[in-house]
mmCIF file of C-alpha atoms and ligand atoms in Angstrom:
data_model
loop_
_atom_site.group_PDB
_atom_site.id
_atom_site.type_symbol
_atom_site.label_atom_id
_atom_site.label_comp_id
_atom_site.label_asym_id
_atom_site.label_seq_id
_atom_site.Cartn_x
_atom_site.Cartn_y
_atom_site.Cartn_z
ATOM 1 C CA MET A 126 6.560 40.111 86.669
ATOM 2 C CA PRO A 127 8.262 40.871 83.311
ATOM 3 C CA ARG A 128 11.107 38.572 82.317
ATOM 4 C CA PRO A 129 14.426 40.479 82.211
ATOM 5 C CA ILE A 130 16.110 40.153 78.823
ATOM 6 C CA ILE A 131 19.272 41.287 77.093
ATOM 7 C CA ILE A 132 19.049 41.583 73.310
ATOM 8 C CA ASP A 133 22.236 40.725 71.445
ATOM 9 C CA THR A 134 21.735 41.937 67.894
ATOM 10 C CA ASP A 135 23.085 43.067 64.523
ATOM 11 C CA PRO A 136 20.376 45.482 63.304
ATOM 12 C CA GLY A 137 19.462 44.533 60.658
ATOM 13 C CA ILE A 138 15.937 44.931 59.261
ATOM 14 C CA ASP A 139 14.340 41.968 61.055
ATOM 15 C CA ASP A 140 16.371 42.783 64.185
ATOM 16 C CA ALA A 141 14.728 46.217 64.230
ATOM 17 C CA LEU A 142 11.248 44.664 64.257
ATOM 18 C CA ALA A 143 12.324 42.279 67.023
ATOM 19 C CA ILE A 144 13.571 45.170 69.184
ATOM 20 C CA MET A 145 10.278 46.968 68.570
ATOM 21 C CA LEU A 146 8.340 43.853 69.601
ATOM 22 C CA ALA A 147 10.353 43.633 72.824
ATOM 23 C CA ALA A 148 9.835 47.330 73.563
ATOM 24 C CA ALA A 149 6.093 46.845 73.039
ATOM 25 C CA SER A 150 5.692 43.762 75.221
ATOM 26 C CA PRO A 151 4.962 43.974 78.965
ATOM 27 C CA GLU A 152 5.999 40.312 79.367
ATOM 28 C CA VAL A 153 9.657 41.356 79.029
ATOM 29 C CA LYS A 154 11.875 44.085 80.406
ATOM 30 C CA ILE A 155 14.838 45.061 78.215
ATOM 31 C CA LEU A 156 17.859 45.411 80.522
ATOM 32 C CA GLY A 157 20.214 46.269 77.685
ATOM 33 C CA ILE A 158 20.953 45.939 73.996
ATOM 34 C CA VAL A 159 24.371 44.804 72.807
ATOM 35 C CA ALA A 160 25.394 45.153 69.174
ATOM 36 C CA VAL A 161 27.546 42.699 67.247
ATOM 37 C CA ALA A 162 28.899 42.757 63.704
ATOM 38 C CA GLY A 163 26.898 40.625 61.294
ATOM 39 C CA ASN A 164 24.360 41.876 58.785
ATOM 40 C CA VAL A 165 26.556 44.974 58.441
ATOM 41 C CA GLY A 166 29.684 46.184 60.223
ATOM 42 C CA LEU A 167 29.694 47.080 63.911
ATOM 43 C CA GLU A 168 29.869 50.799 63.132
ATOM 44 C CA HIS A 169 26.381 50.469 61.627
ATOM 45 C CA THR A 170 24.862 47.824 63.950
ATOM 46 C CA ALA A 171 25.913 49.746 67.079
ATOM 47 C CA ALA A 172 24.702 53.061 65.673
ATOM 48 C CA ASN A 173 21.414 51.453 64.594
ATOM 49 C CA ALA A 174 20.893 49.868 68.025
ATOM 50 C CA ALA A 175 21.396 53.235 69.707
ATOM 51 C CA SER A 176 19.142 55.091 67.277
ATOM 52 C CA LEU A 177 16.415 52.463 67.681
ATOM 53 C CA ALA A 178 16.672 52.777 71.460
ATOM 54 C CA ASP A 179 16.197 56.536 71.061
ATOM 55 C CA LEU A 180 13.214 56.104 68.726
ATOM 56 C CA LEU A 181 11.561 53.692 71.153
ATOM 57 C CA ARG A 182 12.429 55.863 74.192
ATOM 58 C CA LEU A 183 14.290 53.022 75.865
ATOM 59 C CA THR A 184 16.261 54.023 78.926
ATOM 60 C CA CYS A 185 18.370 50.851 78.982
ATOM 61 C CA PRO A 186 22.105 50.951 78.171
ATOM 62 C CA VAL A 187 23.366 50.060 74.710
ATOM 63 C CA GLY A 188 26.703 48.318 74.169
ATOM 64 C CA ARG A 189 29.213 47.783 71.363
ATOM 65 C CA GLY A 190 30.375 44.199 71.199
ATOM 66 C CA ALA A 191 32.548 42.286 68.744
ATOM 67 C CA SER A 192 33.533 43.827 65.418
ATOM 68 C CA GLY A 193 33.908 40.475 63.662
ATOM 69 C CA PRO A 194 34.012 36.700 64.159
ATOM 70 C CA LEU A 195 36.263 35.100 66.786
ATOM 71 C CA TRP A 196 38.821 33.955 64.221
ATOM 72 C CA ARG A 197 37.279 33.348 60.849
ATOM 73 C CA ARG A 198 38.123 35.980 58.253
ATOM 74 C CA ASP A 199 36.316 34.369 55.310
ATOM 75 C CA THR A 200 32.718 35.254 56.144
ATOM 76 C CA SER A 201 31.075 38.519 55.219
ATOM 77 C CA SER A 202 28.095 40.722 55.968
ATOM 78 C CA ALA A 203 24.636 40.651 54.347
ATOM 79 C CA THR A 204 24.362 44.138 52.872
ATOM 80 C CA GLU A 205 22.564 42.704 49.843
ATOM 81 C CA VAL A 206 19.658 41.807 52.172
ATOM 82 C CA HIS A 207 19.747 44.669 54.698
ATOM 83 C CA GLY A 208 21.241 47.557 52.664
ATOM 84 C CA THR A 209 24.575 49.234 53.323
ATOM 85 C CA ASN A 210 23.383 50.880 56.553
ATOM 86 C CA GLY A 211 21.615 47.718 57.803
ATOM 87 C CA LEU A 212 18.160 49.326 57.758
ATOM 88 C CA GLY A 213 17.428 49.230 54.040
ATOM 89 C CA GLY A 214 18.575 52.852 53.747
ATOM 90 C CA TYR A 215 16.144 54.130 56.401
ATOM 91 C CA GLN A 216 17.778 57.086 58.137
ATOM 92 C CA LEU A 217 17.169 57.406 61.852
ATOM 93 C CA PRO A 218 18.591 60.452 63.624
ATOM 94 C CA THR A 219 22.151 59.773 64.803
ATOM 95 C CA SER A 220 22.151 58.945 68.504
ATOM 96 C CA THR A 221 24.295 60.828 70.960
ATOM 97 C CA ARG A 222 23.826 58.236 73.699
ATOM 98 C CA PRO A 223 27.148 56.895 75.015
ATOM 99 C CA LEU A 224 27.853 53.280 74.044
ATOM 100 C CA GLU A 225 29.369 50.976 76.665
ATOM 101 C CA ALA A 226 31.829 48.156 76.032
ATOM 102 C CA GLY A 227 29.431 45.335 75.133
ATOM 103 C CA ILE A 228 30.799 42.246 76.912
ATOM 104 C CA PRO A 229 31.372 43.906 80.318
ATOM 105 C CA LEU A 230 27.928 45.500 79.992
ATOM 106 C CA CYS A 231 26.315 42.134 79.338
ATOM 107 C CA ALA A 232 28.137 40.572 82.307
ATOM 108 C CA ARG A 233 27.169 43.419 84.624
ATOM 109 C CA LEU A 234 23.497 43.266 83.646
ATOM 110 C CA ILE A 235 23.400 39.504 84.297
ATOM 111 C CA GLU A 236 25.157 39.860 87.658
ATOM 112 C CA THR A 237 23.066 42.754 88.944
ATOM 113 C CA SER A 238 19.630 41.555 87.861
ATOM 114 C CA PRO A 239 17.590 40.344 90.841
ATOM 115 C CA GLU A 240 15.886 37.812 88.536
ATOM 116 C CA PRO A 241 17.696 35.395 86.184
ATOM 117 C CA VAL A 242 18.194 36.909 82.753
ATOM 118 C CA THR A 243 17.196 35.535 79.349
ATOM 119 C CA VAL A 244 19.608 36.461 76.555
ATOM 120 C CA VAL A 245 17.910 36.774 73.184
ATOM 121 C CA ALA A 246 20.674 36.511 70.589
ATOM 122 C CA ILE A 247 19.508 37.433 67.098
ATOM 123 C CA GLY A 248 22.844 37.976 65.389
ATOM 124 C CA PRO A 249 26.083 36.002 65.100
ATOM 125 C CA LEU A 250 27.034 34.508 68.467
ATOM 126 C CA THR A 251 30.456 36.173 68.810
ATOM 127 C CA ASN A 252 29.489 38.298 71.841
ATOM 128 C CA ILE A 253 27.982 35.240 73.517
ATOM 129 C CA ALA A 254 31.179 33.210 73.027
ATOM 130 C CA LEU A 255 33.255 36.095 74.407
ATOM 131 C CA LEU A 256 30.944 36.301 77.432
ATOM 132 C CA ILE A 257 31.340 32.559 77.987
ATOM 133 C CA ASN A 258 35.124 32.736 77.653
ATOM 134 C CA GLN A 259 35.673 35.892 79.688
ATOM 135 C CA HIS A 260 32.922 35.485 82.318
ATOM 136 C CA PRO A 261 32.016 31.761 82.450
ATOM 137 C CA GLU A 262 30.461 31.880 85.931
ATOM 138 C CA THR A 263 28.320 34.841 84.931
ATOM 139 C CA ALA A 264 27.248 33.146 81.693
ATOM 140 C CA ARG A 265 26.128 30.114 83.740
ATOM 141 C CA LYS A 266 23.656 32.344 85.591
ATOM 142 C CA VAL A 267 21.748 33.065 82.386
ATOM 143 C CA GLU A 268 18.355 31.417 82.592
ATOM 144 C CA ARG A 269 18.235 30.643 78.876
ATOM 145 C CA PHE A 270 19.789 31.705 75.596
ATOM 146 C CA VAL A 271 17.111 32.065 72.935
ATOM 147 C CA ILE A 272 18.837 32.303 69.597
ATOM 148 C CA MET A 273 17.791 32.914 66.032
ATOM 149 C CA GLY A 274 20.106 30.724 64.056
ATOM 150 C CA GLY A 275 20.631 27.453 62.271
ATOM 151 C CA GLY A 276 17.908 25.110 61.163
ATOM 152 C CA THR A 277 16.899 21.475 60.975
ATOM 153 C CA LEU A 278 17.178 19.273 57.897
ATOM 154 C CA ASP A 279 13.868 20.763 56.610
ATOM 155 C CA VAL A 280 15.581 24.121 56.009
ATOM 156 C CA LEU A 281 19.267 24.137 56.889
ATOM 157 C CA GLY A 282 20.734 27.085 55.089
ATOM 158 C CA ASN A 283 20.192 30.527 53.591
ATOM 159 C CA THR A 284 23.845 31.502 53.217
ATOM 160 C CA THR A 285 25.218 28.179 52.014
ATOM 161 C CA PRO A 286 23.171 25.040 51.309
ATOM 162 C CA ALA A 287 24.152 23.854 54.796
ATOM 163 C CA ALA A 288 24.301 26.996 56.900
ATOM 164 C CA GLU A 289 22.151 29.835 58.159
ATOM 165 C CA PHE A 290 23.684 33.344 58.215
ATOM 166 C CA ASN A 291 24.140 33.902 61.992
ATOM 167 C CA ILE A 292 25.814 30.529 62.500
ATOM 168 C CA TYR A 293 27.816 30.650 59.256
ATOM 169 C CA TYR A 294 29.209 34.095 60.075
ATOM 170 C CA ASP A 295 30.890 32.773 63.244
ATOM 171 C CA PRO A 296 30.531 28.979 63.558
ATOM 172 C CA ASP A 297 33.229 28.732 66.256
ATOM 173 C CA ALA A 298 31.221 31.085 68.476
ATOM 174 C CA ALA A 299 28.054 29.062 67.895
ATOM 175 C CA ALA A 300 29.871 25.800 68.703
ATOM 176 C CA CYS A 301 31.076 27.409 71.940
ATOM 177 C CA LEU A 302 27.497 28.141 73.057
ATOM 178 C CA PHE A 303 26.089 24.734 72.093
ATOM 179 C CA ASN A 304 28.851 22.998 74.047
ATOM 180 C CA PHE A 305 28.627 25.186 77.160
ATOM 181 C CA GLY A 306 25.789 23.327 78.876
ATOM 182 C CA VAL A 307 23.195 26.041 79.484
ATOM 183 C CA PRO A 308 19.527 26.006 78.415
ATOM 184 C CA ILE A 309 19.157 27.033 74.764
ATOM 185 C CA THR A 310 16.163 27.552 72.524
ATOM 186 C CA MET A 311 17.082 27.494 68.842
ATOM 187 C CA VAL A 312 14.703 29.296 66.515
ATOM 188 C CA GLY A 313 16.076 28.257 63.141
ATOM 189 C CA LEU A 314 15.149 28.640 59.507
ATOM 190 C CA ASN A 315 12.845 25.594 59.578
ATOM 191 C CA ALA A 316 10.641 27.647 61.941
ATOM 192 C CA THR A 317 11.249 31.196 60.677
ATOM 193 C CA HIS A 318 10.443 30.241 57.089
ATOM 194 C CA GLN A 319 6.939 29.455 58.365
ATOM 195 C CA ALA A 320 6.703 32.956 59.861
ATOM 196 C CA LEU A 321 6.120 34.974 56.696
ATOM 197 C CA VAL A 322 4.887 38.493 57.342
ATOM 198 C CA GLY A 323 3.925 41.155 54.813
ATOM 199 C CA SER A 324 2.103 44.478 54.932
ATOM 200 C CA ALA A 325 -1.248 42.639 54.590
ATOM 201 C CA HIS A 326 -0.613 41.110 58.029
ATOM 202 C CA LEU A 327 0.017 44.443 59.766
ATOM 203 C CA PRO A 328 -3.181 46.427 59.038
ATOM 204 C CA ARG A 329 -3.506 48.111 62.441
ATOM 205 C CA LEU A 330 0.135 49.089 62.563
ATOM 206 C CA LEU A 331 0.256 50.506 59.059
ATOM 207 C CA ALA A 332 -2.970 52.460 59.680
ATOM 208 C CA SER A 333 -1.614 54.024 62.863
ATOM 209 C CA GLY A 334 0.740 56.304 60.928
ATOM 210 C CA GLY A 335 3.289 57.041 63.672
ATOM 211 C CA PRO A 336 7.085 56.609 63.749
ATOM 212 C CA VAL A 337 7.006 52.810 64.124
ATOM 213 C CA ALA A 338 4.510 52.397 61.275
ATOM 214 C CA LYS A 339 6.572 54.672 59.030
ATOM 215 C CA MET A 340 9.781 52.794 59.695
ATOM 216 C CA VAL A 341 8.254 49.297 59.445
ATOM 217 C CA ALA A 342 6.602 50.173 56.106
ATOM 218 C CA HIS A 343 10.025 51.154 54.764
ATOM 219 C CA LEU A 344 11.783 48.125 56.243
ATOM 220 C CA ILE A 345 9.287 45.639 54.832
ATOM 221 C CA ALA A 346 9.475 47.233 51.393
ATOM 222 C CA SER A 347 13.266 47.246 51.294
ATOM 223 C CA TYR A 348 13.975 43.827 52.857
ATOM 224 C CA HIS A 349 15.624 41.793 50.129
ATOM 225 C CA GLU A 350 14.290 38.560 51.539
ATOM 226 C CA ASN A 351 10.900 39.368 50.087
ATOM 227 C CA HIS A 352 9.040 36.603 48.324
ATOM 228 C CA GLN A 353 8.279 38.602 45.172
ATOM 229 C CA PRO A 354 5.734 39.628 43.929
ATOM 230 C CA SER A 355 4.335 39.769 47.494
ATOM 231 C CA ASP A 356 6.173 41.740 50.189
ATOM 232 C CA GLU A 357 6.056 38.820 52.617
ATOM 233 C CA SER A 358 9.322 37.858 54.249
ATOM 234 C CA ALA A 359 10.470 35.625 57.070
ATOM 235 C CA GLN A 360 10.663 37.729 60.223
ATOM 236 C CA HIS A 361 13.408 35.549 61.677
ATOM 237 C CA ASP A 362 14.414 37.674 64.649
ATOM 238 C CA SER A 363 10.917 38.675 65.770
ATOM 239 C CA LEU A 364 10.019 35.013 65.960
ATOM 240 C CA ALA A 365 12.886 34.413 68.404
ATOM 241 C CA LEU A 366 11.680 37.374 70.477
ATOM 242 C CA ALA A 367 8.091 36.099 70.262
ATOM 243 C CA ALA A 368 9.291 32.780 71.686
ATOM 244 C CA VAL A 369 10.059 34.679 74.914
ATOM 245 C CA VAL A 370 7.017 36.964 74.891
ATOM 246 C CA ASP A 371 4.540 34.153 74.163
ATOM 247 C CA PRO A 372 6.125 30.678 74.171
ATOM 248 C CA SER A 373 2.835 29.118 73.025
ATOM 249 C CA ILE A 374 3.598 30.428 69.508
ATOM 250 C CA LEU A 375 6.164 27.636 69.042
ATOM 251 C CA THR A 376 6.288 23.923 69.537
ATOM 252 C CA THR A 377 9.763 22.614 70.288
ATOM 253 C CA SER A 378 11.626 19.318 70.555
ATOM 254 C CA HIS A 379 14.384 18.735 73.109
ATOM 255 C CA LEU A 380 17.338 17.454 71.058
ATOM 256 C CA HIS A 381 21.107 17.424 70.907
ATOM 257 C CA VAL A 382 22.519 20.120 68.620
ATOM 258 C CA ASP A 383 26.127 20.837 67.714
ATOM 259 C CA VAL A 384 27.707 23.029 65.072
ATOM 260 C CA GLU A 385 30.015 21.962 62.261
ATOM 261 C CA ASN A 386 32.750 24.572 62.341
ATOM 262 C CA ILE A 387 35.356 22.968 60.103
ATOM 263 C CA GLY A 388 33.634 21.343 57.100
ATOM 264 C CA ARG A 389 34.657 22.451 53.615
ATOM 265 C CA LEU A 390 31.029 22.397 52.461
ATOM 266 C CA THR A 391 29.220 22.343 55.783
ATOM 267 C CA ALA A 392 30.850 25.031 57.980
ATOM 268 C CA GLY A 393 28.123 26.639 60.048
ATOM 269 C CA MET A 394 25.703 23.719 59.774
ATOM 270 C CA THR A 395 23.621 22.991 62.861
ATOM 271 C CA VAL A 396 23.644 19.212 63.292
ATOM 272 C CA VAL A 397 20.336 18.390 64.981
ATOM 273 C CA ASP A 398 20.321 14.835 66.270
ATOM 274 C CA HIS A 399 16.810 13.485 65.768
ATOM 275 C CA LEU A 400 18.200 9.992 66.317
ATOM 276 C CA GLY A 401 19.537 10.635 69.818
ATOM 277 C CA ARG A 402 22.935 9.146 68.921
ATOM 278 C CA THR A 403 25.458 11.934 69.528
ATOM 279 C CA GLY A 404 24.796 13.256 73.008
ATOM 280 C CA LYS A 405 22.269 14.296 75.613
ATOM 281 C CA PRO A 406 19.643 16.810 74.478
ATOM 282 C CA ASN A 407 21.021 20.330 74.998
ATOM 283 C CA CYS A 408 18.544 22.476 73.093
ATOM 284 C CA ASP A 409 14.856 23.143 72.617
ATOM 285 C CA VAL A 410 14.588 23.218 68.850
ATOM 286 C CA ALA A 411 11.659 25.177 67.395
ATOM 287 C CA ILE A 412 9.728 22.922 65.046
ATOM 288 C CA ASP A 413 6.294 24.416 64.391
ATOM 289 C CA VAL A 414 4.926 27.945 64.465
ATOM 290 C CA ASN A 415 1.408 29.219 65.035
ATOM 291 C CA VAL A 416 1.740 31.771 62.241
ATOM 292 C CA THR A 417 -1.642 33.431 62.797
ATOM 293 C CA GLN A 418 -0.830 34.005 66.466
ATOM 294 C CA PHE A 419 2.615 35.385 65.559
ATOM 295 C CA ARG A 420 1.275 37.851 62.977
ATOM 296 C CA GLU A 421 -1.458 38.950 65.397
ATOM 297 C CA LEU A 422 1.128 39.506 68.139
ATOM 298 C CA LEU A 423 3.306 41.646 65.849
ATOM 299 C CA ASP A 424 0.413 43.741 64.563
ATOM 300 C CA SER A 425 -1.258 44.301 67.920
ATOM 301 C CA ARG A 426 1.929 45.060 69.846
ATOM 302 C CA LEU A 427 3.602 47.281 67.260
ATOM 303 C CA SER A 428 0.412 49.269 66.657
ATOM 304 C CA GLN A 429 -0.010 49.869 70.410
ATOM 305 C CA LEU A 430 3.619 50.956 70.610
ATOM 306 C CA ASP A 431 3.166 53.329 67.693
ATOM 307 C CA ILE A 432 0.093 54.913 69.242
ATOM 308 C CA SER A 433 1.812 55.329 72.600
ATOM 309 C CA LEU A 434 4.930 56.915 71.020
ATOM 310 C CA THR A 435 2.764 59.239 68.958
ATOM 311 C CA GLY A 436 0.927 60.236 72.120
ATOM 312 C CA GLN A 437 4.275 61.156 73.665
ATOM 313 C CA GLY A 438 5.036 63.451 70.746
ATOM 314 C CA GLY A 439 6.895 60.839 68.647
HETATM 315 C C1 LIG B 589 19.368 35.902 60.308
HETATM 316 O O1 LIG B 589 20.435 36.505 59.580
HETATM 317 C C2 LIG B 589 20.232 37.881 59.484
HETATM 318 O O2 LIG B 589 20.353 38.298 58.159
HETATM 319 C C3 LIG B 589 18.885 38.196 60.071
HETATM 320 O O3 LIG B 589 18.932 39.421 60.795
HETATM 321 C C4 LIG B 589 18.605 37.026 60.977
HETATM 322 O O4 LIG B 589 19.116 37.245 62.272
HETATM 323 C C5 LIG B 589 18.547 35.067 59.352
HETATM 324 O O5 LIG B 589 19.352 34.069 58.778
HETATM 325 CA CA1 LIG B 590 19.807 39.475 63.044
#
């Protein structure tokens, strides 16, 4: 039976690959996609989520969530990495699908699913904090929140020396989730920086020549996380999705994690307690990645998806 998931996202180049991986994977069923502001503004992330759903022929609803952090006004988007439209300038046809209000949509999908839902949050955690605040009993029914965000001391930050982008953008929202007391898997930079993927790792996909291949080729080339001169980059968000599709890709440690949301130099830092001094473990922290297995999963699944969309006249 496929695991029902909701994808909370700010597409976003690596978000787009993660949504493709979910669409391609029979282990999961996408109940809905909810956009949040992050990599670019909500007007772009919501439009990109809807256009991706169209491209992938997804019948699930798409929602518009928060247009900015809970209260911080001093963090900003990542257009230098993802381009002004969030997809490195790639133009998908504008979607005409109606967008629902994101937080009520998320709550309804959790309440009406016959099986407990996994929320895969691959953007800032603002929508998740709003869900927790507005619908706490519903949020408690979530089987697990799998997030891309933060990092351990090995690799703490990509936005400041101490903070990863998704957590830095809205640290109060992240602190809300980590203190809520629900199962969490944290796929942070210490893991995603092991998950480098470039065109050399996607031979079947790039040979398949359909709409997914065309878009991924553009996204990889325009992702300004690339480790020049190669086109390899950390596919942060796909790794979080892969943790749900095939948990054997990651090894994790069960540890206590909290978020520094005040520090002058450390706002947005995930404080991972390897010493067991600050509280009971509340999070499965991704530590190691089977990179070969991850690259193989991406290439095999996305190429199958491309072939099946092409067969449907994509
Ligand atoms: C995270 O921040 C965003 O730029 C990416 O989409 C990913 O979710 C990596 O720090
Ligand atoms: Ca993202």
